[in-house]
XYZ file of C-alpha atoms in Angstrom:
430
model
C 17.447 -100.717 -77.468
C 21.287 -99.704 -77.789
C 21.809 -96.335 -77.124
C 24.175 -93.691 -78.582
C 26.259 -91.822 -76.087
C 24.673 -88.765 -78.419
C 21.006 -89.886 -77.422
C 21.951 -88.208 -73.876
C 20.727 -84.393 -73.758
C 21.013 -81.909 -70.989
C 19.348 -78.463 -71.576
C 20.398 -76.217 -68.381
C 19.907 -72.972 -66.483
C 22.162 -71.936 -64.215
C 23.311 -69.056 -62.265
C 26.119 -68.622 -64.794
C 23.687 -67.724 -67.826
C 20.653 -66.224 -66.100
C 19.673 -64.347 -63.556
C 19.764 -65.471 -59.970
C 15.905 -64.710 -59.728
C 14.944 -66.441 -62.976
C 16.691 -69.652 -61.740
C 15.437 -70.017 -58.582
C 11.634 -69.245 -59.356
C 12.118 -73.043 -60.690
C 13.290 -74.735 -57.641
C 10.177 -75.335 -56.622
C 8.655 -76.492 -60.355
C 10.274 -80.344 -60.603
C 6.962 -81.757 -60.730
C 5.266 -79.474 -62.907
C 8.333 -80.325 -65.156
C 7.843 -83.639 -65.197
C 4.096 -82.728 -65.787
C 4.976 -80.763 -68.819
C 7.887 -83.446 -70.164
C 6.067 -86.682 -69.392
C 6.607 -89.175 -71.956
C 8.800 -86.668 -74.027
C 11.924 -89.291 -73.682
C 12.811 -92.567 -72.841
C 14.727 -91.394 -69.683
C 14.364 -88.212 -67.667
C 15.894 -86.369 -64.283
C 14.881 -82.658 -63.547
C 17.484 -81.347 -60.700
C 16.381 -77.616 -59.544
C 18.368 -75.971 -56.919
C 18.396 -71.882 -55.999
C 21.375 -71.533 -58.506
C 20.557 -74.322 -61.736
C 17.351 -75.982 -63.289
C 18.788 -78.687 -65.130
C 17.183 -81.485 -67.336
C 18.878 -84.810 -68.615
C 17.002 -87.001 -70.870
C 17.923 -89.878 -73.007
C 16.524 -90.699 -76.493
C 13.989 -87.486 -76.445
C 11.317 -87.354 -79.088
C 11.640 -84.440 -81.581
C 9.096 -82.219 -79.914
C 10.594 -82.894 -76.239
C 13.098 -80.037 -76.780
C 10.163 -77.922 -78.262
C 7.777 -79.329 -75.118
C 10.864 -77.901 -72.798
C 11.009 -74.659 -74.402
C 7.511 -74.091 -73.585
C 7.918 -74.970 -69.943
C 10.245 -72.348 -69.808
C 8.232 -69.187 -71.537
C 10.713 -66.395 -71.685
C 13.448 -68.124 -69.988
C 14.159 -70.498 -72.374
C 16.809 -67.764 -73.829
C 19.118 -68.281 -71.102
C 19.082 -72.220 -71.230
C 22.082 -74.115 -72.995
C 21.383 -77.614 -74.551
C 24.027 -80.082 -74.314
C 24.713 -83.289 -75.951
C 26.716 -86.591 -75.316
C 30.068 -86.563 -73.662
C 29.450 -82.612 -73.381
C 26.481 -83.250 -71.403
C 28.104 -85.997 -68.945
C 30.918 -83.868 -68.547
C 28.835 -81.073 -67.263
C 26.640 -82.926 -64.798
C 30.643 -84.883 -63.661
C 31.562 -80.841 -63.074
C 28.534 -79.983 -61.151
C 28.912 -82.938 -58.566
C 32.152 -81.950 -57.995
C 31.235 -78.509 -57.346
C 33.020 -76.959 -59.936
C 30.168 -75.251 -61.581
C 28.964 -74.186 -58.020
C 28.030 -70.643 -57.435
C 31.105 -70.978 -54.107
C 33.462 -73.488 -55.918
C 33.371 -76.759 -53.988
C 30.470 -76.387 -51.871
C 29.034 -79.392 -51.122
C 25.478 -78.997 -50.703
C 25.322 -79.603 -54.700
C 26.299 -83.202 -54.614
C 23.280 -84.090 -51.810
C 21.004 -82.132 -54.339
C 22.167 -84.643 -57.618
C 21.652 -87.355 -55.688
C 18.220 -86.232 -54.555
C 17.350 -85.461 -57.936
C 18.477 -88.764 -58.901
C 16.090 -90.458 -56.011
C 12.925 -88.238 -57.170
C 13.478 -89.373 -60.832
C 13.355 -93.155 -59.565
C 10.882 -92.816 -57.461
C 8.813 -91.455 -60.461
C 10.121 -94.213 -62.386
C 11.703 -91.944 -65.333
C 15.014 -93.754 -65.460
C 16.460 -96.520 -66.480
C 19.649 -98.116 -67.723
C 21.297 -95.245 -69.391
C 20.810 -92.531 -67.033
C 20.934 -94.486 -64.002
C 24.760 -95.249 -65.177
C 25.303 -91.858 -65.791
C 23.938 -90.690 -62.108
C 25.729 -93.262 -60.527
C 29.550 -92.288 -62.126
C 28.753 -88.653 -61.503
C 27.785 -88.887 -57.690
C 30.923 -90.928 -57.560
C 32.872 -88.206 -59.267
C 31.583 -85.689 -56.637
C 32.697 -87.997 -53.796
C 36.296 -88.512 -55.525
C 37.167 -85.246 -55.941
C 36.107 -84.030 -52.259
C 38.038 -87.070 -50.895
C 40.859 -86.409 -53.131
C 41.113 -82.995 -53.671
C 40.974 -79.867 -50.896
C 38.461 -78.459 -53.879
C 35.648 -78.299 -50.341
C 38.887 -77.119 -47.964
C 37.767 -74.794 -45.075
C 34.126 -72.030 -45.238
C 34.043 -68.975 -47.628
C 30.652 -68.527 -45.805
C 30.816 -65.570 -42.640
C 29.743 -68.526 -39.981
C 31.752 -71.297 -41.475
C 34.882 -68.769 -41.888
C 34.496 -67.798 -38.532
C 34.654 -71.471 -36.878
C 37.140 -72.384 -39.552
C 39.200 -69.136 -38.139
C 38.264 -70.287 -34.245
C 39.667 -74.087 -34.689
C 43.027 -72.738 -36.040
C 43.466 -69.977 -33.344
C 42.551 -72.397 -29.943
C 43.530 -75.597 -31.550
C 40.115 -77.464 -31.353
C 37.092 -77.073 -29.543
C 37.212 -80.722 -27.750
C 37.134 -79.758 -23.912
C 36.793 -76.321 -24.435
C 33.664 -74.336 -23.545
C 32.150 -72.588 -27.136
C 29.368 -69.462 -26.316
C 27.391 -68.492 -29.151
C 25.608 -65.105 -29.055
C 22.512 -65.723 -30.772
C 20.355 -68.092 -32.064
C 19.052 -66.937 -35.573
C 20.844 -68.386 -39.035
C 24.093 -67.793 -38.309
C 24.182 -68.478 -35.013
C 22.660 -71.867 -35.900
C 25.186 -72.897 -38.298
C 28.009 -71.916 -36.149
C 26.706 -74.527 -33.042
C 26.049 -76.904 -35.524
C 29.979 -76.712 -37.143
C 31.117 -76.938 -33.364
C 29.392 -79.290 -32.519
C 30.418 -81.733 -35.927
C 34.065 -80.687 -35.406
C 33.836 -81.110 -31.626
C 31.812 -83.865 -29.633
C 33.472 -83.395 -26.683
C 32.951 -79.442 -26.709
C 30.489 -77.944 -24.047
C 28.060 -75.418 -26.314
C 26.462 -72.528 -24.611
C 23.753 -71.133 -26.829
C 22.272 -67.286 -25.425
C 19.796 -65.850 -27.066
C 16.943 -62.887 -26.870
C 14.617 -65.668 -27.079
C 15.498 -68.461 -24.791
C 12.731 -70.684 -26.619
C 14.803 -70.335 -29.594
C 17.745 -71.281 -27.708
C 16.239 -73.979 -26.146
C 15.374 -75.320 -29.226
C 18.784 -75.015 -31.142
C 20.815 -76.102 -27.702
C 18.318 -79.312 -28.407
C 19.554 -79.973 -31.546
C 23.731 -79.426 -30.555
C 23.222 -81.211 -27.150
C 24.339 -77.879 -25.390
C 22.678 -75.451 -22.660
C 20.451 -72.498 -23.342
C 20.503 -69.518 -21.628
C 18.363 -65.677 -21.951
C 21.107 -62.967 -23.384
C 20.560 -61.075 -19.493
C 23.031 -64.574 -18.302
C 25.682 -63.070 -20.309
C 27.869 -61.559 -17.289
C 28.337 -65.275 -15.897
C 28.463 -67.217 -19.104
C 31.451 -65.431 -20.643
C 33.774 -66.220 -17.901
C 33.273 -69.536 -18.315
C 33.561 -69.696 -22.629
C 36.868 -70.324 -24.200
C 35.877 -69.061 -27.334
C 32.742 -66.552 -28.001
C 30.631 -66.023 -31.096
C 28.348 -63.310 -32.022
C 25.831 -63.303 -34.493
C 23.147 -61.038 -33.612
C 21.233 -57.716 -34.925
C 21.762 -55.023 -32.879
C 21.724 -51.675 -33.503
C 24.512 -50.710 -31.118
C 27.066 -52.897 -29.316
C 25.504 -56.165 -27.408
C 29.206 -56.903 -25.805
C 29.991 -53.670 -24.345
C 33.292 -52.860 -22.695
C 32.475 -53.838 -19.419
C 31.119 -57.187 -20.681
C 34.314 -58.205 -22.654
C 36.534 -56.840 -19.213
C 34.957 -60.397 -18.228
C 36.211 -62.619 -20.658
C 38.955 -64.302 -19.490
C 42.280 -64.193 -20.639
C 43.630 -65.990 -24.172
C 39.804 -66.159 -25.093
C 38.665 -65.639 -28.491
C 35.507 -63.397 -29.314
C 34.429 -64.190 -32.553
C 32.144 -61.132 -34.266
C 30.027 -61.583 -37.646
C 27.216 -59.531 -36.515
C 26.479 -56.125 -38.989
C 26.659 -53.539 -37.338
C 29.213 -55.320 -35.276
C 28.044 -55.785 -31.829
C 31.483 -55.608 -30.072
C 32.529 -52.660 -28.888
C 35.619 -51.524 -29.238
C 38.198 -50.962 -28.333
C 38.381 -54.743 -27.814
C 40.641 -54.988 -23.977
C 43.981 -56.598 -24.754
C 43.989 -59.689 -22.578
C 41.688 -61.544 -25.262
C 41.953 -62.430 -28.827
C 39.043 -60.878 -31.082
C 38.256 -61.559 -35.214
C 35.760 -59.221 -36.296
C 34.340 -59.541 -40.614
C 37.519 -57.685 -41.781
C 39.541 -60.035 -40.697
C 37.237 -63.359 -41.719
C 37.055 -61.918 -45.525
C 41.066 -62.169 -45.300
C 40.752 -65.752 -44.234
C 37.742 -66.620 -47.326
C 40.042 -65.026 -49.850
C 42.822 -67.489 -48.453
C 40.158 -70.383 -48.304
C 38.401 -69.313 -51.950
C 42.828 -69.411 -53.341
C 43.275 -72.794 -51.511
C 39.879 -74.025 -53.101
C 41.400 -72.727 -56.616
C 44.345 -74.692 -56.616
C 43.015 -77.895 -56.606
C 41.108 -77.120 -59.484
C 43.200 -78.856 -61.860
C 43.420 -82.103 -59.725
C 39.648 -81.922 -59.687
C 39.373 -81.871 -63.244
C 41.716 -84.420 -63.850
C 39.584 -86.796 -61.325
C 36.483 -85.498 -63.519
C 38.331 -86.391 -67.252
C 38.938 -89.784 -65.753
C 35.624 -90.836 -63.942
C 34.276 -89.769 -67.709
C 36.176 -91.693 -69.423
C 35.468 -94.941 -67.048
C 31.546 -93.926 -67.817
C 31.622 -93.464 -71.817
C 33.044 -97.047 -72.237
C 30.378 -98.342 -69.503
C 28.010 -96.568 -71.427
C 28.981 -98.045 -74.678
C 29.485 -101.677 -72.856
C 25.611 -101.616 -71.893
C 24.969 -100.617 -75.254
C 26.734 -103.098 -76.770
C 24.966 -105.573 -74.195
C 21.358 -104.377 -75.212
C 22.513 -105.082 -78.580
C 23.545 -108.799 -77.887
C 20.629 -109.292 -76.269
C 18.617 -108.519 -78.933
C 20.837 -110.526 -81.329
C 20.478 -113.818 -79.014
C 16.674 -113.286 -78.497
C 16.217 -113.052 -82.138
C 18.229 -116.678 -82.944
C 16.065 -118.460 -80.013
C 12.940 -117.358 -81.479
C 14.623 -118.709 -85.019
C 16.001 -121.973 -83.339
C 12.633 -122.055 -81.134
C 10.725 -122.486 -84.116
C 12.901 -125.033 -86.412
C 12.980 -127.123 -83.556
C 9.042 -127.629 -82.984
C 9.306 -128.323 -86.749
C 12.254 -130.841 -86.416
C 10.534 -132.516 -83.575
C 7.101 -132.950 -85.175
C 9.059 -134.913 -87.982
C 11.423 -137.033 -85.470
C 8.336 -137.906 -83.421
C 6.989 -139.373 -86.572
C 9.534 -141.488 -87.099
C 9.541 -142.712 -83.473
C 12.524 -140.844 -82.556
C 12.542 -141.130 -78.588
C 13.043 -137.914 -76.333
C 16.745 -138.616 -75.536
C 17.409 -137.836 -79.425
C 15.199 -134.594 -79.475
C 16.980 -133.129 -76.213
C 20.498 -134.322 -78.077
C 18.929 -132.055 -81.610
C 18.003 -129.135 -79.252
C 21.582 -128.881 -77.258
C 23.067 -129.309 -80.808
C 21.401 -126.458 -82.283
C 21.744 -124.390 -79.911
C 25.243 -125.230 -79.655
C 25.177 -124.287 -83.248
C 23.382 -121.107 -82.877
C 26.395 -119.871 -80.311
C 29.007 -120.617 -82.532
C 27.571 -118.929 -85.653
C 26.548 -116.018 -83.376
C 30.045 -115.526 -81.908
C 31.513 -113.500 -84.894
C 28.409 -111.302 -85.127
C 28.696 -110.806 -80.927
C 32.472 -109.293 -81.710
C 31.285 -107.165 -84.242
C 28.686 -105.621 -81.897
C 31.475 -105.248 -79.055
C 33.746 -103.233 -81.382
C 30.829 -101.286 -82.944
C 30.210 -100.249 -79.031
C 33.210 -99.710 -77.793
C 33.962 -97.284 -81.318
C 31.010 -95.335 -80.299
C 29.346 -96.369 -83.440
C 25.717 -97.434 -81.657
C 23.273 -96.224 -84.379
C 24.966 -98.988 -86.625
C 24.032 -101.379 -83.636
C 20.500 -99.977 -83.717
C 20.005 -100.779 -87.493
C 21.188 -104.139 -87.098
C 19.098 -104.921 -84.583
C 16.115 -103.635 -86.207
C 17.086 -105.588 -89.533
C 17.222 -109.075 -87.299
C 13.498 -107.330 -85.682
C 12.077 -107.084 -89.104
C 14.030 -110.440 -90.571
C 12.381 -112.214 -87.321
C 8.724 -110.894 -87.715
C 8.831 -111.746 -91.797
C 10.026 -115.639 -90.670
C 7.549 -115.687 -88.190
C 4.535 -113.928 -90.384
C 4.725 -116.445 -92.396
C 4.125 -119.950 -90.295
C 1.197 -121.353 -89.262
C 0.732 -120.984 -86.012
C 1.061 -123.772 -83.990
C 0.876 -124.662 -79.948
C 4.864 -123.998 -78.936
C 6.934 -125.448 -76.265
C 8.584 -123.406 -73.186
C 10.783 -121.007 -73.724
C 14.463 -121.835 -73.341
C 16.936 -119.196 -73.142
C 20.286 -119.385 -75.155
C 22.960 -117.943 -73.357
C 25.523 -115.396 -74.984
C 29.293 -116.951 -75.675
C 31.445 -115.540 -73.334
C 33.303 -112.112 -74.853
């Protein structure tokens, strides 16, 4: 059935309306959502993340919305229904990371596109929201290409490799120690080791199974936190990110950094003591919030050029949408006239037979008609175009449902009789 750009819902609660608690408790929920929405709609996608639980459906019955509300409980207050265009456009901004918690991060578009893959996988969508999926992970990839809206890390480890490139240049060739292998530690050898294939990684840690296992995953070398006095001679650039409760790198440790090194601290409490000697560089959390305010003014001033990208990938999707719609609604139009033309002709050749009419003139009557059928059709096949393509689908839907009801009525009222093959009549060319 055609489909009215306003048949598309999105009910959503986000980080931006509720609290960070109430949002996440439903991260974990998508398939007791489905559970509670099943069958509600023609269409469906739950996406759940730690900051948004978010719901798209297409043609929803009346008592989906009322079924949803449920689901919720208590937190249904803080969700915001959406409708049509309103509701693309807000799924178009959340692939792009502009209704992200950290503008442009891009974990969000890996977690649409998930939520896309769950939703086919449970087979809950189809035409309409698969198009609508499809432009909006495209959007998300368009304005990260095109756009710095994802430029450097406002995150402590992220900032603090971010900070580290700029200050030695790269870390191809050079030798990168990283103090500790918990979180942050973690996501600092993995940044390296993306940014910097050619880097050796030194990874010391309290644990050395835990370093073992992380200098696994970054091809580098683990070490126990007593090797410190020979590895930081040898690192170009160190990072700490332990727990400590007074300073790990003491001032007889950094004496043996050598000179032009970097020592990289996010640890809190810091775990550098200080004063830091003067023969090595040193960027401690005061000085990586400076850099993610510079990174979090960058991000803002592509914001505009990422909502331009987003106004024109929606555009490009509302006439798609309205082109399958207007498709569906051919469809239905040409399926209706070969059942019509399906049935004249079993008539017509029951009479020709009679007269002895050989096969070579009842192929000839059946190209004709269908020839016919095209050219009568063709004026009707504009009309449905333009109705599409003006947004006007619910007119669509009624004429489709008068030919439905004309085609049953015609049918109905025949005898029924043993029918050829089907033969398909092809739609004119628009």
């Amino acid at each position: 059935m055609a489909r009215s750009l306003e048949d598309l819902v999105a009910v959503a609660l986000t980080h931006k309306w509720a609290p960070l608690d109430v949002v996440g408790s439903y991260e974990a929920r998508v398939g007791d959502a489905y559970e509670a929405l099943d069958g509600g709609a023609e269409e469906l996608v739950v996406l759940a993340t730690c900051n948004r639980f978010e719901v798209y459906a297409v043609a929803p019955s009346p008592g989906f919305l009322v079924r949803l509300e449920e689901f919720l409980g208590e937190h249904a207050r803080y969700a915001r229904t959406l409708r049509g265009v309103e509701a693309a456009r807000h799924l178009f901004r959340v692939a792009a990371g502009l209704e992200s918690a950290i503008l442009g991060e891009n974990e969000i578009l890996g977690q649409v596109a998930k939520a896309y893959e769950e939703a086919r996988r449970r087979g809950t969508v189809g035409k309409y929201l698969s198009l609508l999926f499809h432009y909006a992970i495209k959007t998300g990839k368009l304005v990260r290409t095109k756009t710095m809206i994802s430029y450097g890390s406002v995150g402590a480890p992220g900032a603090a490799v971010h900070a580290a490139e700029k200050v030695l240049g790269g870390f191809n060739g050079r030798t990168v120690l990283v103090v500790g292998a918990g979180e942050a530690g973690t996501i600092i050898a993995r940044l390296v080791r993306q940014r910097a294939p050619k880097a050796r990684i030194l990874v010391a840690n309290r644990t050395l199974e835990r370093a073992v296992r992380l200098a696994e995953e970054v091809r580098g070398e683990a070490f126990p936190l007593d090797d410190l006095p020979r590895l930081l001679p040898m690192a170009d650039a160190v990072f700490v990110a332990v727990t400590v409760e007074k300073p790990l790198l003491t001032r007889g440790l950094l004496e043996l950094v050598k000179r032009g090194a970097l020592v990289v601290d996010i640890s809190n409490p810091p775990a550098v003591e200080h004063p830091v000697p003067g023969h090595i560089g040193y960027i401690g959390l005061q000085g990586l919030e400076q850099v993610i305010r510079e990174t979090l003014e960058r991000r803002l001033q592509e914001v505009p050029k990422a909502e331009r990208i987003v106004e024109e990938q929606l555009g490009l999707f509302v006439r798609a949408w309205r082109r399958r719609a207007a498709d569906e609604a051919i469809a239905s139009f040409m399926e209706y006239a070969r059942r019509v033309l399906e049935e004249e002709l079993e008539e017509l050749s029951g009479r020709l037979r009679g007269l002895g009419v050989d096969g070579a003139a009842l192929e000839a009557s059946r190209m004709f008609g269908e020839s016919l059928v095209k050219k009568l059709y063709r004026p009707l096949i504009v009309y449905a175009q333009s109705l599409a393509s003006n947004g006007e689908a619910r007119v669509l839907d009624e004429l489709v449902e008068a030919f439905r009801r004309e085609l049953e009525k015609k049918l109905s009222s025949r005898p029924q009789r043993d029918r050829p093959p089907r033969r398909g009549i092809k739609c004119p060319p628009s």
